[in-house]
Coordinates of C-alpha atoms in Angstrom, one line a residue:
M1 CA 116.5 110.1 94.2
I2 CA 117.5 113.1 96.4
N3 CA 119.1 112.2 99.7
S4 CA 117.2 113.7 102.6
K5 CA 120.5 114.2 104.5
N6 CA 121.4 116.9 102.0
M7 CA 118.1 118.7 102.3
P8 CA 117.8 121.8 104.6
R9 CA 115.3 122.0 107.5
I10 CA 113.8 125.5 107.5
S11 CA 112.4 127.1 110.7
I12 CA 109.0 128.6 110.2
R13 CA 109.0 132.2 111.6
K14 CA 105.3 132.7 112.1
T15 CA 103.6 129.8 114.0
L16 CA 100.3 129.0 115.7
S17 CA 99.9 128.8 119.4
Y18 CA 98.7 125.4 120.8
A19 CA 95.1 126.7 121.1
Q20 CA 95.2 128.1 117.6
K21 CA 96.5 124.7 116.3
I22 CA 93.5 122.9 117.8
E23 CA 91.1 125.5 116.2
F24 CA 93.0 125.2 112.9
L25 CA 92.8 121.3 112.8
R26 CA 89.1 121.4 113.7
S27 CA 88.5 123.8 110.8
L28 CA 90.4 121.5 108.4
E29 CA 88.4 118.5 109.7
K30 CA 85.1 120.4 109.0
I31 CA 86.2 121.4 105.5
G32 CA 87.3 117.9 104.7
N33 CA 83.9 116.4 105.8
E34 CA 82.1 119.1 103.8
Q35 CA 84.2 118.8 100.6
I36 CA 85.5 115.2 100.1
I37 CA 82.2 113.5 99.2
L38 CA 81.3 116.3 96.8
Y39 CA 84.8 116.3 95.3
I40 CA 85.0 112.5 94.8
K41 CA 81.4 112.4 93.3
Q42 CA 82.1 115.2 90.9
N43 CA 85.6 114.1 89.9
L44 CA 85.4 110.3 90.0
L45 CA 82.1 108.6 90.8
Y46 CA 79.6 110.7 88.7
P47 CA 79.2 108.1 85.8
L48 CA 78.4 105.3 88.2
S49 CA 74.8 104.0 88.7
D50 CA 73.2 103.9 92.1
Q51 CA 73.5 100.2 92.0
L52 CA 77.2 100.3 91.5
L53 CA 77.6 102.9 94.2
Q54 CA 76.1 100.3 96.6
N55 CA 78.5 97.6 95.3
K56 CA 81.4 97.6 97.7
E57 CA 83.4 95.0 95.9
F58 CA 83.1 97.0 92.7
L59 CA 84.0 100.3 94.4
S60 CA 87.1 98.7 96.1
R61 CA 88.3 97.7 92.7
Y62 CA 87.4 101.1 91.1
F63 CA 89.2 103.0 93.8
L64 CA 92.2 100.7 93.5
L65 CA 92.7 101.6 89.9
T66 CA 92.4 105.3 90.8
A67 CA 95.0 104.9 93.5
T68 CA 97.3 102.9 91.2
L69 CA 97.2 105.7 88.6
D70 CA 97.2 108.6 91.2
Q71 CA 100.4 107.8 93.0
Q72 CA 100.8 111.4 94.0
A73 CA 97.3 111.6 95.4
D74 CA 96.5 114.8 93.4
S75 CA 96.2 113.7 89.7
I76 CA 93.2 114.9 87.7
S77 CA 94.3 112.9 84.7
A78 CA 94.3 109.7 86.7
R79 CA 90.6 110.1 87.6
K80 CA 89.7 111.0 84.0
T81 CA 91.5 107.8 82.8
V82 CA 89.5 105.6 85.2
I83 CA 86.3 107.2 84.1
Q84 CA 87.2 106.7 80.4
L85 CA 88.0 103.0 81.0
Y86 CA 84.7 102.6 82.8
N87 CA 82.8 104.4 80.0
R88 CA 84.4 102.2 77.4
Y89 CA 84.3 98.8 79.1
G90 CA 81.8 99.1 81.9
S91 CA 81.8 97.4 85.3
D92 CA 83.2 94.2 83.8
F93 CA 86.6 95.8 83.5
F94 CA 86.8 95.9 87.3
L95 CA 84.8 92.8 88.2
K96 CA 86.1 90.5 85.5
P97 CA 89.6 91.6 84.8
D98 CA 90.7 88.3 83.3
R99 CA 88.6 89.1 80.3
F100 CA 90.7 92.2 79.5
I101 CA 94.3 91.2 80.1
N102 CA 94.6 90.2 76.4
Q103 CA 93.1 93.6 75.3
L104 CA 96.0 95.7 76.7
Y105 CA 96.8 97.3 73.3
A106 CA 93.3 98.9 73.0
I107 CA 93.2 99.7 76.7
L108 CA 96.6 101.4 76.6
N109 CA 95.5 103.6 73.7
I110 CA 92.8 105.0 76.0
V111 CA 95.3 105.4 78.8
K112 CA 97.7 107.2 76.5
M113 CA 95.1 109.7 75.5
H114 CA 94.0 110.7 79.0
Y115 CA 96.7 109.8 81.5
K116 CA 99.5 112.2 82.3
P117 CA 101.6 110.7 85.2
K118 CA 103.6 113.0 87.3
T119 CA 107.2 111.8 87.1
R120 CA 109.7 114.2 88.4
V121 CA 112.4 111.6 89.1
V122 CA 111.3 108.4 87.3
R123 CA 113.0 108.3 84.0
V124 CA 110.6 106.2 82.0
K125 CA 108.3 107.2 79.2
H126 CA 104.8 108.1 80.2
E127 CA 103.5 105.3 77.9
A128 CA 105.6 102.8 79.8
I129 CA 104.2 104.0 83.2
G130 CA 100.7 103.6 81.9
F131 CA 101.5 100.1 80.7
L132 CA 103.1 99.1 84.0
R133 CA 100.3 100.6 86.2
V134 CA 97.3 99.4 84.3
G135 CA 98.8 96.0 83.3
G136 CA 100.0 95.6 86.9
Y137 CA 96.5 96.5 88.2
L138 CA 94.8 93.9 86.1
L139 CA 97.3 91.1 86.9
S140 CA 97.2 92.0 90.6
L141 CA 93.4 92.0 90.6
I142 CA 93.2 88.6 88.8
N143 CA 95.6 87.0 91.3
L144 CA 94.1 88.6 94.5
T145 CA 90.7 87.4 93.3
K146 CA 92.0 83.9 92.8
L147 CA 93.7 83.9 96.2
H148 CA 91.0 85.5 98.3
G149 CA 87.8 85.5 96.3
G150 CA 87.8 89.3 96.0
L151 CA 89.2 92.4 97.6
L152 CA 86.6 92.8 100.3
P153 CA 86.9 89.2 101.7
Y154 CA 90.7 89.9 101.9
F155 CA 90.6 93.4 103.4
S156 CA 87.8 92.9 105.8
K157 CA 89.8 90.3 107.7
C158 CA 92.1 93.2 109.0
G159 CA 91.2 94.4 112.4
S160 CA 91.8 98.1 111.9
P161 CA 92.8 100.7 109.2
Q162 CA 96.4 100.5 110.5
I163 CA 96.5 96.7 110.1
L164 CA 95.0 97.1 106.6
L165 CA 97.7 99.6 105.7
K166 CA 100.4 97.3 106.9
T167 CA 98.8 94.4 105.1
L168 CA 98.7 96.3 101.8
L169 CA 102.2 97.6 102.2
S170 CA 103.5 94.1 102.6
D171 CA 101.3 92.4 100.0
P172 CA 103.5 91.7 96.9
F173 CA 100.6 92.4 94.5
I174 CA 99.4 95.7 96.1
N175 CA 102.9 96.8 97.1
G176 CA 103.9 96.3 93.5
I177 CA 101.4 98.8 92.1
L178 CA 101.0 101.4 95.0
Y179 CA 103.4 103.7 96.7
E180 CA 102.8 104.4 100.4
K181 CA 101.1 107.7 99.8
A182 CA 98.6 106.1 97.4
T183 CA 98.1 103.2 99.7
R184 CA 97.2 105.5 102.6
M185 CA 94.7 107.3 100.3
Y186 CA 93.2 104.0 99.3
V187 CA 92.9 102.8 103.0
G188 CA 91.0 106.0 103.8
W189 CA 88.6 105.6 100.9
L190 CA 87.8 102.1 102.0
S191 CA 87.8 102.7 105.8
H192 CA 86.1 106.0 106.5
P193 CA 82.5 105.6 107.7
N194 CA 81.4 108.8 105.9
L195 CA 82.4 107.4 102.5
W196 CA 81.0 104.7 100.3
V197 CA 82.8 101.4 101.2
D198 CA 83.3 101.4 105.0
I199 CA 84.5 97.8 104.9
S200 CA 84.1 97.4 108.7
D201 CA 80.5 98.7 108.7
G202 CA 81.4 101.4 111.2
K203 CA 83.4 99.2 113.6
W204 CA 86.7 100.8 112.9
R205 CA 87.7 104.1 114.6
K206 CA 88.1 107.2 112.6
W207 CA 91.3 108.2 114.5
D208 CA 93.0 104.9 113.3
I209 CA 92.6 105.9 109.7
P210 CA 96.0 107.2 108.4
M211 CA 96.7 110.6 106.9
I212 CA 98.0 110.8 103.4
V213 CA 100.2 113.9 103.7
N214 CA 101.0 114.7 100.1
G215 CA 102.9 117.9 99.1
H216 CA 99.8 120.1 99.2
V217 CA 98.9 119.0 102.8
C218 CA 102.5 119.6 104.0
K219 CA 102.5 122.9 102.2
V220 CA 99.3 124.1 103.9
L221 CA 100.5 123.0 107.4
A222 CA 103.8 124.8 106.8
R223 CA 102.2 128.0 105.4
A224 CA 99.6 128.2 108.2
G225 CA 102.2 127.9 110.9
F226 CA 101.1 124.5 112.3
L227 CA 104.6 123.2 111.8
S228 CA 107.6 124.9 113.5
D229 CA 110.0 123.8 110.8
V230 CA 109.9 121.7 107.6
L231 CA 112.3 119.8 105.3
V232 CA 112.6 121.3 101.8
E233 CA 114.4 120.2 98.7
N234 CA 116.6 123.4 98.7
T235 CA 116.4 127.0 99.8
K236 CA 115.9 128.2 96.3
N237 CA 112.6 126.4 95.4
M238 CA 111.4 125.7 99.0
I239 CA 109.5 122.6 97.9
V240 CA 108.4 120.7 101.0
K241 CA 109.4 117.1 101.3
A242 CA 106.1 115.5 102.3
R243 CA 107.4 112.0 102.1
N244 CA 110.1 112.7 104.6
E245 CA 107.8 114.6 106.9
R246 CA 104.8 112.3 106.8
T247 CA 105.4 110.3 110.0
R248 CA 106.3 113.4 112.0
I249 CA 103.3 115.4 110.7
E250 CA 100.9 112.6 111.6
R251 CA 102.4 112.3 115.0
D252 CA 102.2 116.1 115.6
V253 CA 98.5 116.2 114.5
K254 CA 97.6 113.4 116.8
E255 CA 99.4 115.0 119.8
V256 CA 97.4 118.3 119.3
L257 CA 94.1 116.6 118.6
P258 CA 93.8 113.1 120.2
K259 CA 91.1 111.0 118.6
G260 CA 90.5 113.5 115.7
D261 CA 89.3 112.6 112.3
Y262 CA 92.8 112.7 110.7
F263 CA 91.8 111.5 107.3
M264 CA 89.3 114.4 107.1
I265 CA 91.9 116.8 108.4
D266 CA 94.2 115.7 105.6
S267 CA 91.3 116.0 103.1
G268 CA 90.6 119.5 104.3
A269 CA 94.2 120.6 104.0
F270 CA 94.4 119.0 100.5
Y271 CA 91.2 120.9 99.4
I272 CA 92.7 124.2 100.7
G273 CA 96.0 123.4 99.0
I274 CA 94.6 122.9 95.5
T275 CA 91.7 125.4 95.7
Y276 CA 93.1 128.4 97.4
C277 CA 96.8 127.9 98.4
D278 CA 98.3 128.4 94.9
E279 CA 102.1 128.0 94.6
Q280 CA 102.8 131.5 93.3
T281 CA 99.6 133.5 94.0
P282 CA 97.6 132.1 96.9
K283 CA 94.0 133.3 97.1
C284 CA 94.3 134.2 100.8
K285 CA 91.3 136.6 100.9
R286 CA 89.0 134.0 99.6
C287 CA 90.4 131.1 101.7
P288 CA 88.1 129.8 104.5
I289 CA 91.0 129.5 106.9
N290 CA 92.5 132.9 106.2
K291 CA 92.0 134.1 109.7
K292 CA 93.7 131.0 111.1
C293 CA 96.7 131.1 108.8
K294 CA 100.1 132.8 109.4
R295 CA 100.8 133.0 105.6
N296 CA 104.3 131.6 105.4
I297 CA 103.7 131.5 101.6
K298 CA 107.3 130.9 100.6
F299 CA 106.8 127.1 101.0
R300 CA 105.6 125.2 98.0
A301 CA 104.3 121.7 97.1
Y302 CA 106.0 121.6 93.7

């Protein structure tokens, strides 16, 4: 693992004014709200029946497997793998996991065909990562169901998205299969009132839902000039260190836009990052925030 003390902090030459920052965040919030439902439907939920889309316990389990496989919060192969497992085994795979723990050999053959984990620093075979994540998911789900009767009865006891985040990060079963970034993504999927689960039935406040802040989000905020400086791996590749900047970015966004929809701001930045803000050749002319961006394009997500 790279020591953050050895990473340079780079000043961003072209930055947004305070008023421009507000306008920029509002634009990302709007884009996030417009795109995330369509994006998740098209890339993850499309094989599900209307009945399953109304089943919050099922969705909480379906999303948990997605988050477990998508630790970097940007993996296409993770979503494809979840869909393939659903297509092969149906809703029972998620609702009755105890029936499948002894079928890991066949399950892992499906995972091996579709799952391509992003492992820049973890020195284990991809097959081993698939085994650990899917096997860990099934075991965690079995034990959480025995302890709490299901995920929703457990999670709905939390009084806010922030408490839910802390609960998941400290739970040995969830913490064993999810990094913080994936846990934040999962909390947003379960908490946001515009999405499918909304475990509080609208009682929780949007501005309490945490941001995810993966590399693409950090990259977009740096390139646009929202940030005044950013930590990078080194001055040669200029890859932003989202993990090290997450807390600071979340704080800065909240200071500029109190009571904003931070999860949707994050979603909007992510959408821009993967759709227009390419690492080498960003599509600036087509980008919906091109008039609000300072185009510090040397910064990269990977």
